[in-house]
Each structure stands twice: as C-alpha cells, then as structure tokens.
XYZ file of C-alpha atoms in Angstrom:
654
model
C 1.492 24.881 -27.488
C 1.320 26.440 -30.956
C 4.440 27.218 -32.929
C 3.728 30.894 -32.441
C 3.476 30.414 -28.703
C 6.874 28.765 -28.611
C 8.454 31.564 -30.599
C 6.966 34.199 -28.301
C 8.493 32.547 -25.239
C 11.897 32.359 -26.819
C 11.579 36.070 -27.459
C 11.121 36.621 -23.723
C 14.406 34.980 -22.843
C 16.361 36.241 -25.806
C 15.202 39.787 -26.560
C 15.737 40.489 -30.228
C 17.874 43.425 -31.324
C 15.006 45.348 -32.836
C 13.345 45.779 -29.454
C 16.274 47.889 -28.305
C 14.877 50.665 -30.500
C 11.369 50.531 -29.058
C 10.392 52.708 -26.103
C 7.936 50.731 -23.988
C 5.487 52.214 -21.513
C 5.690 50.511 -18.092
C 3.051 47.807 -17.733
C 1.299 49.495 -14.866
C 0.736 52.645 -17.008
C -0.905 50.941 -19.991
C -4.621 51.651 -20.396
C -6.810 49.357 -22.492
C -10.324 49.985 -23.655
C -10.908 46.246 -23.860
C -9.331 44.108 -21.089
C -5.884 43.074 -22.186
C -3.712 40.842 -20.053
C -0.942 43.087 -18.790
C 2.592 41.787 -18.417
C 4.377 42.705 -15.222
C 8.051 42.411 -14.272
C 7.296 43.540 -10.699
C 10.133 46.088 -10.824
C 8.221 49.093 -9.472
C 8.265 48.211 -5.775
C 4.481 47.917 -5.593
C 1.585 46.294 -7.398
C -0.043 48.259 -10.161
C -3.744 48.983 -10.416
C -4.319 46.095 -12.818
C -3.971 43.552 -9.992
C -6.542 42.648 -7.362
C -5.593 40.691 -4.218
C -7.894 37.868 -3.049
C -7.170 36.291 0.349
C -10.030 33.886 1.232
C -8.809 33.112 4.761
C -7.415 36.560 5.493
C -4.089 35.245 6.804
C -1.810 35.441 3.743
C 0.285 38.292 2.352
C 1.600 39.703 -0.914
C 4.731 41.855 -1.317
C 6.755 43.262 -4.205
C 10.483 43.199 -3.483
C 13.711 42.864 -5.442
C 12.009 42.696 -8.805
C 9.684 39.867 -7.743
C 6.224 39.491 -6.277
C 5.978 37.206 -3.252
C 2.752 35.455 -2.170
C 3.098 33.938 1.301
C 0.879 31.451 3.164
C 1.405 30.610 6.853
C 1.910 27.133 8.299
C -0.719 25.072 10.051
C -3.727 25.900 7.844
C -4.636 24.526 4.424
C -4.599 27.100 1.618
C -5.612 24.664 -1.101
C -7.694 25.112 -4.254
C -10.019 22.121 -4.129
C -13.539 20.978 -3.343
C -14.709 22.486 -0.037
C -11.379 24.271 0.457
C -11.091 27.080 -2.095
C -8.661 28.889 0.205
C -5.556 29.742 -1.834
C -4.593 33.447 -1.936
C -4.318 34.857 -5.444
C -3.370 37.870 -7.549
C -5.823 38.448 -10.400
C -6.288 40.907 -13.249
C -9.113 41.388 -15.745
C -8.817 39.276 -18.893
C -10.732 38.953 -22.152
C -12.798 35.820 -22.753
C -10.795 34.875 -25.836
C -7.701 32.983 -26.890
C -4.800 33.772 -24.600
C -1.270 32.853 -23.624
C 0.533 33.601 -20.370
C 3.893 32.641 -18.890
C 5.131 32.986 -15.327
C 8.648 32.477 -14.050
C 8.793 31.035 -10.511
C 12.060 31.458 -8.617
C 10.856 29.515 -5.541
C 11.217 25.751 -4.990
C 8.317 23.592 -3.838
C 10.099 21.101 -1.590
C 7.697 20.339 1.264
C 4.419 18.416 1.090
C 2.005 19.952 -0.360
C 3.413 23.370 -1.323
C 2.105 24.732 -4.644
C 2.459 27.737 -6.957
C 0.831 28.408 -10.283
C -1.502 30.165 -12.700
C -5.261 30.726 -12.615
C -7.922 31.355 -15.254
C -11.095 32.455 -13.465
C -14.744 32.739 -14.411
C -15.868 33.469 -10.835
C -14.833 32.379 -7.351
C -16.252 28.839 -7.681
C -15.564 28.260 -11.392
C -11.938 28.346 -12.457
C -8.908 26.531 -13.862
C -5.709 26.022 -11.844
C -2.359 25.047 -13.365
C 0.488 24.708 -10.896
C 3.672 23.049 -9.737
C 3.373 21.209 -6.412
C 5.369 18.737 -4.295
C 3.908 15.405 -3.116
C 6.543 14.703 -0.489
C 8.509 12.543 -2.923
C 8.121 14.112 -6.383
C 7.413 17.405 -8.127
C 4.270 17.501 -10.280
C 2.734 19.778 -12.889
C -0.946 19.697 -12.006
C -4.127 21.061 -13.561
C -7.683 20.921 -12.269
C -11.008 22.519 -13.066
C -13.458 23.739 -10.457
C -17.134 23.808 -11.368
C -19.558 25.275 -8.822
C -16.940 24.600 -6.138
C -16.296 20.963 -7.130
C -12.778 20.162 -8.350
C -11.766 17.621 -11.014
C -8.203 16.653 -11.961
C -7.239 17.329 -15.588
C -3.455 16.794 -15.567
C -0.917 15.378 -13.110
C 2.586 14.762 -14.467
C 5.915 14.248 -12.691
C 8.716 16.643 -13.616
C 12.196 17.364 -12.302
C 12.305 19.512 -9.184
C 14.292 22.656 -8.564
C 14.073 26.315 -9.546
C 13.662 28.428 -11.473
C 10.785 26.890 -13.382
C 8.685 28.555 -16.076
C 5.020 27.605 -16.376
C 3.024 28.348 -19.511
C -0.713 28.276 -20.181
C -2.344 28.825 -23.581
C -5.973 28.735 -24.712
C -7.367 28.212 -28.213
C -11.158 28.023 -28.081
C -11.956 25.517 -25.370
C -8.591 23.751 -25.695
C -5.980 24.520 -23.050
C -2.291 23.637 -23.329
C 0.237 23.493 -20.498
C 4.018 23.605 -20.842
C 7.043 24.050 -18.601
C 10.691 24.996 -18.950
C 13.828 25.211 -16.835
C 15.494 28.024 -18.787
C 12.667 29.950 -20.491
C 13.994 28.872 -23.900
C 13.557 25.105 -24.232
C 9.952 24.140 -23.522
C 8.290 20.816 -22.774
C 4.636 20.279 -23.679
C 3.206 18.962 -20.420
C -0.324 18.214 -21.593
C -3.584 19.584 -22.953
C -7.312 19.223 -22.294
C -10.690 20.681 -23.198
C -12.521 22.888 -20.713
C -15.213 25.474 -21.611
C -14.733 28.470 -19.330
C -15.979 32.036 -19.550
C -12.782 33.803 -18.524
C -13.013 37.083 -16.618
C -9.664 37.107 -14.778
C -6.209 35.516 -15.001
C -3.442 35.521 -12.440
C -1.163 33.819 -9.937
C -1.616 31.881 -6.719
C 0.278 30.102 -3.951
C -0.941 27.362 -1.627
C -0.326 24.537 0.787
C -2.255 21.588 2.180
C -1.991 19.137 5.070
C 0.533 19.032 6.736
C 0.372 22.651 5.545
C 3.984 23.931 5.699
C 4.574 27.644 5.340
C 5.426 28.703 1.799
C 6.330 31.820 -0.166
C 5.928 31.734 -3.930
C 8.426 34.069 -5.626
C 7.389 35.141 -9.147
C 9.969 36.977 -11.271
C 7.485 38.037 -13.912
C 4.057 37.466 -15.411
C 4.039 37.705 -19.217
C 1.434 38.084 -21.915
C 3.524 37.889 -25.137
C 1.101 40.333 -26.761
C 2.140 42.912 -24.126
C 5.968 42.707 -24.026
C 8.022 43.676 -21.004
C 10.837 46.192 -21.063
C 13.963 44.566 -22.511
C 16.290 43.029 -19.970
C 19.903 41.957 -20.449
C 20.007 38.643 -22.273
C 20.758 35.901 -19.750
C 24.087 34.215 -19.964
C 23.771 30.881 -21.767
C 24.068 27.756 -19.598
C 27.510 26.338 -20.354
C 28.037 24.527 -17.042
C 27.716 20.742 -17.229
C 25.887 18.832 -14.478
C 27.875 17.809 -11.401
C 27.597 14.079 -10.654
C 27.801 12.800 -7.085
C 26.767 9.875 -4.925
C 27.603 7.204 -7.502
C 26.824 3.692 -6.218
C 26.692 0.288 -7.911
C 24.587 -2.485 -6.370
C 25.194 -5.811 -8.146
C 23.400 -9.144 -7.885
C 24.225 -12.396 -9.649
C 22.867 -11.184 -13.010
C 21.990 -7.480 -12.615
C 23.452 -4.258 -11.261
C 21.703 -1.035 -10.294
C 23.677 2.187 -10.829
C 22.525 5.179 -8.770
C 23.767 8.771 -8.776
C 22.588 12.357 -8.345
C 23.125 15.563 -10.317
C 23.015 19.158 -9.145
C 20.482 20.084 -11.843
C 17.838 18.220 -13.868
C 19.562 16.072 -16.468
C 19.191 12.882 -18.456
C 21.294 9.809 -17.722
C 22.984 6.903 -19.471
C 25.259 4.061 -18.388
C 27.589 2.272 -20.819
C 28.869 -1.093 -19.565
C 30.779 -4.219 -20.481
C 33.567 -6.522 -19.343
C 36.149 -4.157 -20.897
C 36.548 -0.400 -21.224
C 35.048 -0.622 -24.710
C 31.688 -1.126 -22.944
C 30.752 -3.692 -25.537
C 27.509 -4.754 -23.771
C 25.779 -1.502 -24.711
C 24.171 1.485 -23.013
C 21.097 1.832 -20.824
C 19.587 5.328 -20.794
C 16.751 7.431 -19.422
C 15.862 10.711 -21.122
C 13.866 12.028 -18.164
C 15.220 15.283 -16.735
C 15.764 14.576 -13.049
C 18.313 15.018 -10.282
C 18.010 11.467 -8.867
C 19.104 8.764 -11.282
C 18.857 4.972 -11.169
C 19.469 2.580 -14.062
C 19.536 -1.222 -13.987
C 21.853 -3.340 -16.119
C 20.386 -6.748 -16.954
C 21.693 -10.019 -18.362
C 25.011 -9.991 -16.493
C 27.186 -12.985 -15.678
C 27.740 -13.935 -12.048
C 31.186 -13.549 -10.426
C 32.352 -11.203 -13.227
C 34.073 -7.794 -13.182
C 32.181 -5.194 -15.218
C 33.310 -1.731 -16.320
C 30.809 1.116 -16.516
C 30.706 4.820 -17.303
C 27.949 7.356 -16.583
C 26.984 10.151 -18.975
C 24.476 12.830 -17.992
C 23.223 15.808 -20.027
C 21.309 18.895 -18.865
C 18.570 20.674 -20.803
C 21.059 23.065 -22.407
C 23.030 20.142 -23.839
C 25.961 20.288 -21.413
C 27.333 16.804 -20.762
C 29.372 15.197 -17.989
C 30.960 11.749 -18.258
C 32.466 9.942 -15.276
C 35.778 8.086 -15.328
C 35.690 4.333 -15.787
C 34.494 2.414 -12.728
C 33.946 -1.260 -11.980
C 31.750 -3.589 -9.960
C 31.732 -7.373 -9.523
C 28.558 -9.414 -9.735
C 27.832 -11.668 -6.783
C 28.668 -15.342 -6.354
C 27.078 -17.749 -8.786
C 24.222 -19.678 -7.208
C 24.619 -23.330 -6.401
C 23.092 -25.125 -9.400
C 21.575 -27.693 -7.059
C 21.219 -26.217 -3.556
C 19.883 -28.271 -0.698
C 16.167 -28.008 0.078
C 15.068 -25.443 2.643
C 12.848 -26.609 5.500
C 10.857 -23.849 7.194
C 9.244 -24.963 10.457
C 6.716 -22.189 10.913
C 6.706 -21.917 14.685
C 10.396 -22.458 15.330
C 12.799 -25.259 16.198
C 11.784 -25.333 19.851
C 8.080 -25.740 20.491
C 6.233 -26.469 23.717
C 2.852 -28.047 24.243
C 0.686 -28.844 27.246
C 2.073 -26.115 29.473
C -1.337 -24.396 29.505
C -3.752 -27.175 28.569
C -4.265 -30.036 26.104
C -6.222 -28.515 23.234
C -6.512 -31.572 20.987
C -5.486 -35.199 20.625
C -2.596 -34.385 18.323
C 0.450 -32.184 18.605
C 0.805 -30.595 15.160
C 4.007 -29.212 13.650
C 3.315 -27.412 10.338
C 5.927 -26.156 7.887
C 7.088 -25.925 4.281
C 9.885 -27.555 2.291
C 11.141 -25.835 -0.876
C 13.797 -26.468 -3.512
C 14.715 -25.117 -6.936
C 14.439 -28.692 -8.176
C 11.068 -29.367 -6.557
C 10.450 -31.410 -3.421
C 10.160 -35.153 -3.914
C 9.586 -36.360 -0.341
C 9.338 -35.150 3.267
C 9.502 -37.424 6.309
C 10.132 -37.235 10.043
C 11.570 -39.373 12.828
C 10.456 -39.104 16.445
C 13.174 -39.690 19.026
C 15.277 -41.728 16.595
C 12.406 -43.953 15.508
C 11.640 -45.134 11.974
C 10.949 -42.528 9.260
C 7.315 -41.546 8.782
C 6.327 -40.221 5.362
C 4.399 -36.966 5.089
C 1.964 -35.699 2.479
C 3.274 -32.655 0.603
C 0.902 -29.825 -0.325
C -1.169 -28.718 -1.938
C -3.848 -31.286 -1.127
C -6.906 -29.049 -1.545
C -7.540 -29.032 2.187
C -5.194 -28.524 5.132
C -2.044 -28.251 2.980
C -2.636 -25.084 1.004
C 0.638 -24.412 -0.839
C 3.378 -26.351 -2.596
C 5.734 -27.998 -0.109
C 3.450 -27.560 2.916
C 3.462 -30.415 5.434
C 1.921 -31.156 8.838
C 3.387 -33.552 11.399
C 0.825 -34.998 13.821
C 2.121 -36.583 17.020
C -0.157 -38.638 19.255
C -0.255 -36.599 22.447
C -1.223 -39.578 24.595
C 1.882 -41.517 23.497
C 4.389 -38.667 23.538
C 6.770 -38.773 26.519
C 6.885 -35.832 28.885
C 9.882 -33.525 28.543
C 11.969 -32.840 25.448
C 11.393 -34.918 22.314
C 13.417 -34.712 19.104
C 11.662 -34.595 15.738
C 14.091 -34.948 12.810
C 12.555 -33.640 9.563
C 14.098 -34.667 6.224
C 13.290 -33.213 2.793
C 14.592 -34.683 -0.491
C 14.338 -32.832 -3.799
C 13.801 -34.380 -7.213
C 17.561 -34.551 -7.880
C 18.166 -36.527 -4.695
C 19.677 -33.710 -2.604
C 18.450 -33.797 0.995
C 18.294 -31.492 4.006
C 17.362 -32.035 7.641
C 16.318 -29.955 10.637
C 15.656 -31.004 14.212
C 12.713 -29.664 16.179
C 12.661 -29.995 19.954
C 9.136 -30.616 21.221
C 8.807 -29.807 24.918
C 5.785 -31.747 26.219
C 4.155 -30.961 29.563
C 1.558 -33.376 30.904
C -1.131 -33.041 33.538
C -2.296 -29.480 32.763
C -6.002 -29.028 32.008
C -6.330 -25.250 31.936
C -8.777 -24.244 34.647
C -11.752 -22.005 33.959
C -12.147 -19.061 33.660
C -9.531 -18.857 30.907
C -8.301 -15.941 28.782
C -5.992 -15.256 25.849
C -4.473 -11.768 25.724
C -2.593 -11.430 22.435
C -0.696 -8.369 23.646
C 1.214 -10.670 26.015
C 1.386 -13.591 23.577
C 3.574 -12.507 20.674
C 4.653 -16.147 20.344
C 1.535 -17.957 19.156
C 2.452 -21.160 21.024
C 2.397 -19.269 24.314
C -1.394 -19.120 24.090
C -2.819 -21.514 21.486
C -2.002 -24.540 19.345
C -2.014 -23.836 15.574
C -3.108 -26.699 13.353
C -2.813 -25.538 9.743
C -1.856 -22.388 7.968
C 0.688 -19.891 9.134
C -0.637 -17.524 11.819
C 0.902 -14.452 13.406
C 0.164 -12.057 16.237
C 0.052 -8.450 15.070
C -1.401 -5.366 16.712
C -2.810 -7.308 19.636
C -4.742 -9.744 17.424
C -4.155 -13.186 15.894
C -4.388 -13.459 12.123
C -3.692 -16.149 9.489
C -1.086 -15.084 6.945
C -2.020 -17.840 4.510
C -5.390 -18.210 2.797
C -6.808 -21.696 2.647
C -9.096 -24.428 3.832
C -9.750 -24.688 7.595
C -7.161 -22.257 8.964
C -7.533 -23.261 12.638
C -5.933 -22.655 16.009
C -7.069 -24.415 19.205
C -7.140 -23.159 22.787
C -8.314 -24.536 26.091
C -8.617 -28.194 27.061
C -10.318 -31.248 25.575
C -11.781 -32.041 29.014
C -13.820 -28.824 29.238
C -17.579 -29.444 29.133
C -19.849 -26.474 29.859
C -18.545 -22.985 29.115
C -19.122 -19.710 27.325
C -16.557 -18.163 24.956
C -16.468 -14.590 23.628
C -14.121 -13.134 20.991
C -14.176 -10.073 18.639
C -13.492 -10.957 14.989
C -12.573 -8.467 12.260
C -13.008 -9.463 8.611
C -10.328 -8.247 6.170
C -10.798 -10.122 2.887
C -13.027 -12.911 1.592
C -11.379 -15.459 -0.711
C -9.907 -13.073 -3.306
C -9.435 -15.697 -6.033
C -12.771 -17.476 -5.720
C -11.567 -20.988 -4.843
C -13.295 -20.890 -1.470
C -16.709 -21.232 -3.109
C -15.712 -24.443 -4.881
C -15.498 -27.984 -3.520
C -14.171 -29.011 -1.041
C -14.380 -25.619 0.716
C -17.954 -24.909 -0.429
C -17.997 -21.375 0.866
C -15.787 -19.274 3.174
C -16.595 -19.305 6.902
C -15.487 -17.252 9.903
C -16.177 -18.014 13.556
C -15.676 -20.548 16.366
C -15.867 -24.241 17.130
C -16.552 -25.686 20.593
C -16.073 -29.112 22.180
C -13.225 -29.812 19.777
C -10.841 -32.750 20.190
C -8.851 -32.742 16.944
C -9.018 -33.843 13.325
C -9.952 -37.439 12.574
C -9.699 -39.844 9.651
C -7.082 -42.053 8.018
C -5.365 -39.592 5.663
C -2.104 -37.820 6.427
C -2.646 -35.257 7.717
C -6.075 -36.120 9.105
C -8.797 -34.161 7.320
C -12.130 -34.914 9.014
C -13.433 -32.377 11.552
C -16.113 -34.525 13.205
C -16.777 -35.682 15.868
C -17.033 -32.201 17.349
C -19.546 -30.317 19.459
C -20.630 -27.487 17.171
C -19.387 -24.811 14.791
C -20.785 -21.268 15.074
C -19.806 -19.067 12.176
C -20.717 -16.634 9.462
C -20.868 -18.518 6.149
C -20.671 -17.188 2.598
C -22.263 -19.106 -0.250
C -22.189 -18.166 -3.911
C -25.708 -16.702 -3.683
C -26.228 -16.018 0.038
C -24.575 -15.347 3.382
C -25.742 -15.904 6.963
C -24.886 -16.931 10.509
C -25.010 -20.689 11.118
C -24.818 -23.057 14.098
C -23.997 -26.633 13.043
C -23.807 -29.561 15.447
C -21.914 -32.875 15.327
C -21.893 -34.607 11.933
C -24.128 -31.747 10.655
C -27.128 -33.467 12.266
C -28.291 -30.279 13.960
C -28.454 -26.979 12.100
C -29.900 -23.567 12.867
C -29.504 -20.573 10.611
C -30.320 -16.950 11.247
C -33.295 -15.697 9.236
C -32.680 -12.855 6.823
C -29.406 -11.544 5.450
C -26.552 -10.158 7.528
C -23.873 -8.011 5.913
C -20.594 -8.970 7.570
C -18.488 -6.562 5.511
C -14.744 -6.229 5.091
C -13.318 -4.059 7.847
C -16.195 -4.762 10.250
C -15.687 -6.225 13.735
C -18.332 -8.551 15.163
C -18.435 -9.948 18.677
C -19.020 -13.714 18.689
C -20.341 -15.513 21.762
C -21.018 -19.248 22.018
C -22.361 -21.129 25.033
C -22.567 -24.896 25.560
C -24.179 -26.504 28.603
C -25.410 -30.001 29.416
C -28.949 -30.680 30.564
C -30.144 -33.195 33.118
C -30.868 -35.642 30.291
C -27.223 -35.553 29.143
C -28.028 -33.622 25.976
C -25.995 -30.506 25.188
C -27.525 -27.181 24.175
C -25.439 -24.824 22.026
C -26.343 -21.130 21.753
C -24.779 -18.504 19.494
C -25.095 -14.749 19.175
C -23.141 -12.158 17.189
C -23.340 -8.381 17.089
C -21.396 -5.430 15.741
C -18.688 -4.500 18.232
C -19.797 -0.865 18.200
C -23.289 -1.785 19.470
C -24.661 -3.229 22.692
C -24.859 -6.987 23.174
C -28.349 -8.286 22.359
C -30.229 -9.962 25.194
C -31.425 -12.920 23.125
C -29.451 -15.694 21.522
C -29.469 -15.646 17.744
C -29.227 -19.414 17.141
C -29.733 -22.523 19.267
C -29.480 -26.323 18.827
C -29.719 -29.288 21.212
C -27.784 -32.475 20.408
C -28.043 -36.104 21.512
C -26.384 -37.483 24.614
C -24.175 -39.611 22.338
C -22.464 -36.559 20.831
C -19.149 -35.203 22.229
C -19.490 -34.252 25.880
C -16.379 -32.072 26.069
C -13.613 -30.410 24.132
C -11.595 -27.265 23.481
C -12.227 -24.185 21.336
C -11.058 -23.472 17.792
C -10.790 -20.163 15.949
C -11.847 -20.668 12.319
C -10.722 -18.593 9.323
C -11.881 -20.830 6.473
C -10.889 -19.230 3.135
C -10.865 -15.725 4.674
C -8.369 -13.245 6.058
C -9.492 -12.113 9.502
C -8.154 -11.022 12.889
C -9.209 -12.477 16.240
C -9.079 -10.334 19.361
C -8.652 -11.367 22.984
C -10.543 -14.517 23.951
C -12.408 -14.973 27.241
C -13.832 -18.290 28.439
C -16.040 -18.582 31.517
C -17.633 -21.686 33.060
C -21.364 -22.336 32.773
C -22.796 -24.016 35.911
C-alpha cells in the first residue's frame, strides 16, 4: 500500500476534527458524471441505487440491518468463486478503470471450512479479481485469485490470525494490486501484491462457501472509497485491554520443552526461561499475531527445574505477562542402554499348523543400540550359540541390525521350542529375548487352498514371511520395508500341479534407485511357484534356485515387461511389447503349473488389469526338464517395490 493509502485508512478510524465542520451528502444521494466508487455505511435500512445484486445460483440473500449489509449463502451447495464454479453471490457497483483504493470492514468470523468473505474487482462475469478472507478448517487465510475466461489462478494465500472484526484493503496502481489487512482499522499489515491487467467495470463485495459448504452470513459494517468519505462517526475507544492468557501447558523432554497457551485476541508471544527467576537462558519469541501459541525451548539439561514466564502483546501494544512458573525436564537417558531386540512377528510364533511352506522356519528381526550392534546370536532349546549375520548385506538383510534366523524344519521337534536371541553392542552391553516357536508336523495343506487377509490380521496365521517386515492392512498384505527379495510363502512344498490367482496393486517403485543396481538388477513384482526355500552356504541363505518358476513384472533401467523364468533361469519367456504397470494400478496375476506324461512341467502365466475381463489366452509359457523341481509352495514377491497383495486362491490342476 502507498503511504497515502495508509493515511487515508487511519482517517477512517480516527476522523479528524476538521471533518466535523463539513456537511456530507449521504452516499446513496451522490451523483457522479463519471463512475466514482461510492462509500456506503449501510445505515439507511436499504441498499442504494449504486449497488447491483448478483446471485448466480438464485438461492442467496442480501439484507441491510443494524448499520450493516449481510450477504447470506445456504448450506449444502458450493457458492465458490473458482474454475467451473463461479457461484458466489455479490454486491457490485460501477467503477472507473483507473487507480483505486477500497476498504471493507467485516464483522463476521469465518470459522467453518470453507467460508469466505471479501472484495471483488470485475471486468465481466468470467474475468475478475477476488480478494478475501477464508477458513481452511485449521487456519484463516487472506487469499487472492484472478479469473480469466472462467479459469481461476491463485495469486496470494497467506495465513493470518482469525477472529473479527477484520478490515480488508485493496489498492490498484496501474496493473499492480496491493492487499492489506487490519484488526483495528488503524494498524495495517501489507499482506502481498501482484501484477494483473484488468479492465475494471465494477467493484464490490461477496460471500461464499465450498465443500462441505456450511451456511454463512458475511456481515459488512462499511465499504469505503477514501476519495468519497463517509459521514463522521464517533471515534472508537482505543484498545487498552491486554490479552487474556489461558490454557498454559509445558511439555518437557530430556533437553527441550514446548510451552503452549492461548489468548482471547490475536497477539504475539514470548517465553523467557532459565534455572532461576532471572531467566538467564534467554527468550524465545514469535511476532506472529495469533490466538494459539506454541514455543519450544531448546538446549535444556535433563532432570533440571526450569523457570519460565510468558509475555504476549496485542496489535495495540497491550501486554500481559504471566507469573513465574516451572517445569522439570525428564530423566537423563542411560549413557549406555542395553540393545533392543525387535522380533518382527512376536515372541510366540507358530509354524506348520496350515502347511509346510519351505524347508526352513525363518525368524526375522532387528537389533539396535546407541553404541552400534557388534554381534547377534541365537540358541535353540539350550544348544550352543549360533552366530547371525547383521544387516545390511545388500540382499535379504536390508537395514542396519536386521537378522534372520533359519531353523531346519525337518530337525525341529514338534511342539514348543525355545529360541534365545542375544545381541551385544560395541561397548559390550548385551540383551536377550526368548521366542517360543510352536511347531506342528504332519500338515500338508490340502487343495483347494485360500488366503483371506480380512481374517488373517496376524501374518503367521496365513503365510510364512521370509525377509522384510510385512503387515496386513485394509484386507491386503504389504511389505513395510523396501529391499531385495521381500518374500512370503504359502501352501506346501509337496504341492505339484496347481493354479494360483492373486490381485496385486503397485504403490511405489524403488524410490531411491538402488533396485536397478547389482545385485537387485531391477525391481520385480509377482509370484513364484514350486518353491522350497532359499539355498546356499551363506547366513542367511541367499540363493533362490532350485525353484519351479517366477512369474512377474520386471523393471529394467530402459524397459519393463512381464517375464516367466524357470529353474536356474534356463527357461525364459517374455511378453512382447511394453506394458505400463503404473503406480496405483491393480493387476490380476494367474500362474498354472502342471506335469505332462513325460514328467516335464509346463508353466503358464497371464496378467490383466483388475477392472477388465480375464483374457482367454495365456500370456507366457515355458516347459522345463523332468530333472527340475517337481513340487513346491507359492511365494509372493515384492522385490524393491512397495505393493499390496489381495486374497490368494489356489486350485488343483488335474
């Protein structure tokens, strides 16, 4: 705003003595040869002839009452000013296409999402400038947007203190527009400015709402063009009342404290603090005018009593200071706490109650310590300690401290078994946890077989996770940890010929890019069949062959496609062309394996968008040698991707 503009607004709130000797003609009686913006105090009980009422939806109302004009919109329907919804009711008057300045005082509070009230500069119905105060549901904003041929563009969006009354000012110099606001009509804040060429024909006021569209009535005390002064009114009493502070709360930690409070009017805030009432540690402040205050004190000492005092100042300079108060920071942390062992699927796990999905019973988890983990080991049923590899290892162990225990299923006794896990940090401090492994033998999981995640909130009730942390959420299974070969197994290693179907929804592909590098060599998402477990000599085992086949969607650095890969990668079929398996899409995956009379297995794979019909033909097909695996379970594969797997159905193939 220009200096002159600021002076003219101060004149509105503090009418100078000389005006007492001027006889003014009421605004509604002034005639102008050239359009002049007419000020209006809305004291006459009705709108004057200078105003025109525009109600695009025909359901709003305007009324002059008690020295104010009220524009009301009903609930349930959007009365917004935006692209494809230019529906806000408005009061407009003719205006010259020249420099201008207007001020409106709003006595109403926007306090429901998305109520709005403001000023308009209009070229025609579809070309205009809006400047308003609206409520987001959590904050009050001063907002400005242009509309060109019915298409809206944001120009300004700034958070301010809520409450009422609020004055809103709009000034134009050439194509430059300036916006300001005030809480007393005297002290103004420049809210922002922008350039917008507009051939102005009308200026005025509007009220609005938007989804969820609460009812709202904008109450405007006056509309002022400083070049057309209003009749003098009694000078308002100066604000001499300091803010009222309430709801003071201190929330300490070991080395910080957050001080919260509220005021009954917009005000700034400051907190002085220290270990004595001299508050020698200094002051933290925020000069934002608001009614909800929160300041954080940093660099505190644990287990120490601190004194603090709040000071808050309103826009008129009135100040309130609270009495001295204290808080005590929390207990000092143990300089060398014991390691923490997190066994991902709980301290009581059961296996074999449905089927035997692989040769190994796997128990994944993480060990952490402030000092760093030096070693993790386990003991089975009181036996000798067995050392474990600690992640990351670039493959199955994705993060620091990850570990996987693999127990030989064939040698594990039936019933309850105790697995004692020990973690030692680099300073020699150790911690232990005991996991009870309940092992059921003799179950093979008859076909047909199904996994319904809505009844399997505990992952181990339906499948056997191997690496990565998985969860069941919204009726689907999903890995919560990115990494190499995130797998879960279901079914039985004795199954031979079957068909499996599962919907898979892609969320994110390898956000940091490591999945395209060795050893991952490209993210993959899909299924494996005739699986018996990882192999190899490393701990944990890292090789994924021998296995029947993997049917997946595979991303490479320069391409992406569906693939069907048989044992030891000896048999490969890839779908011709490019398929766009995009984030947020759900594809149905179906894989069939059946053995021919010659003992060779044929694997077939098809995939289709879940919203379309299943194709009649198989997309990919391979036939392996009779020496390749003749049976095995099913694995869900989320290799370097974030994806959700829906309910799984498995049916026998004769």
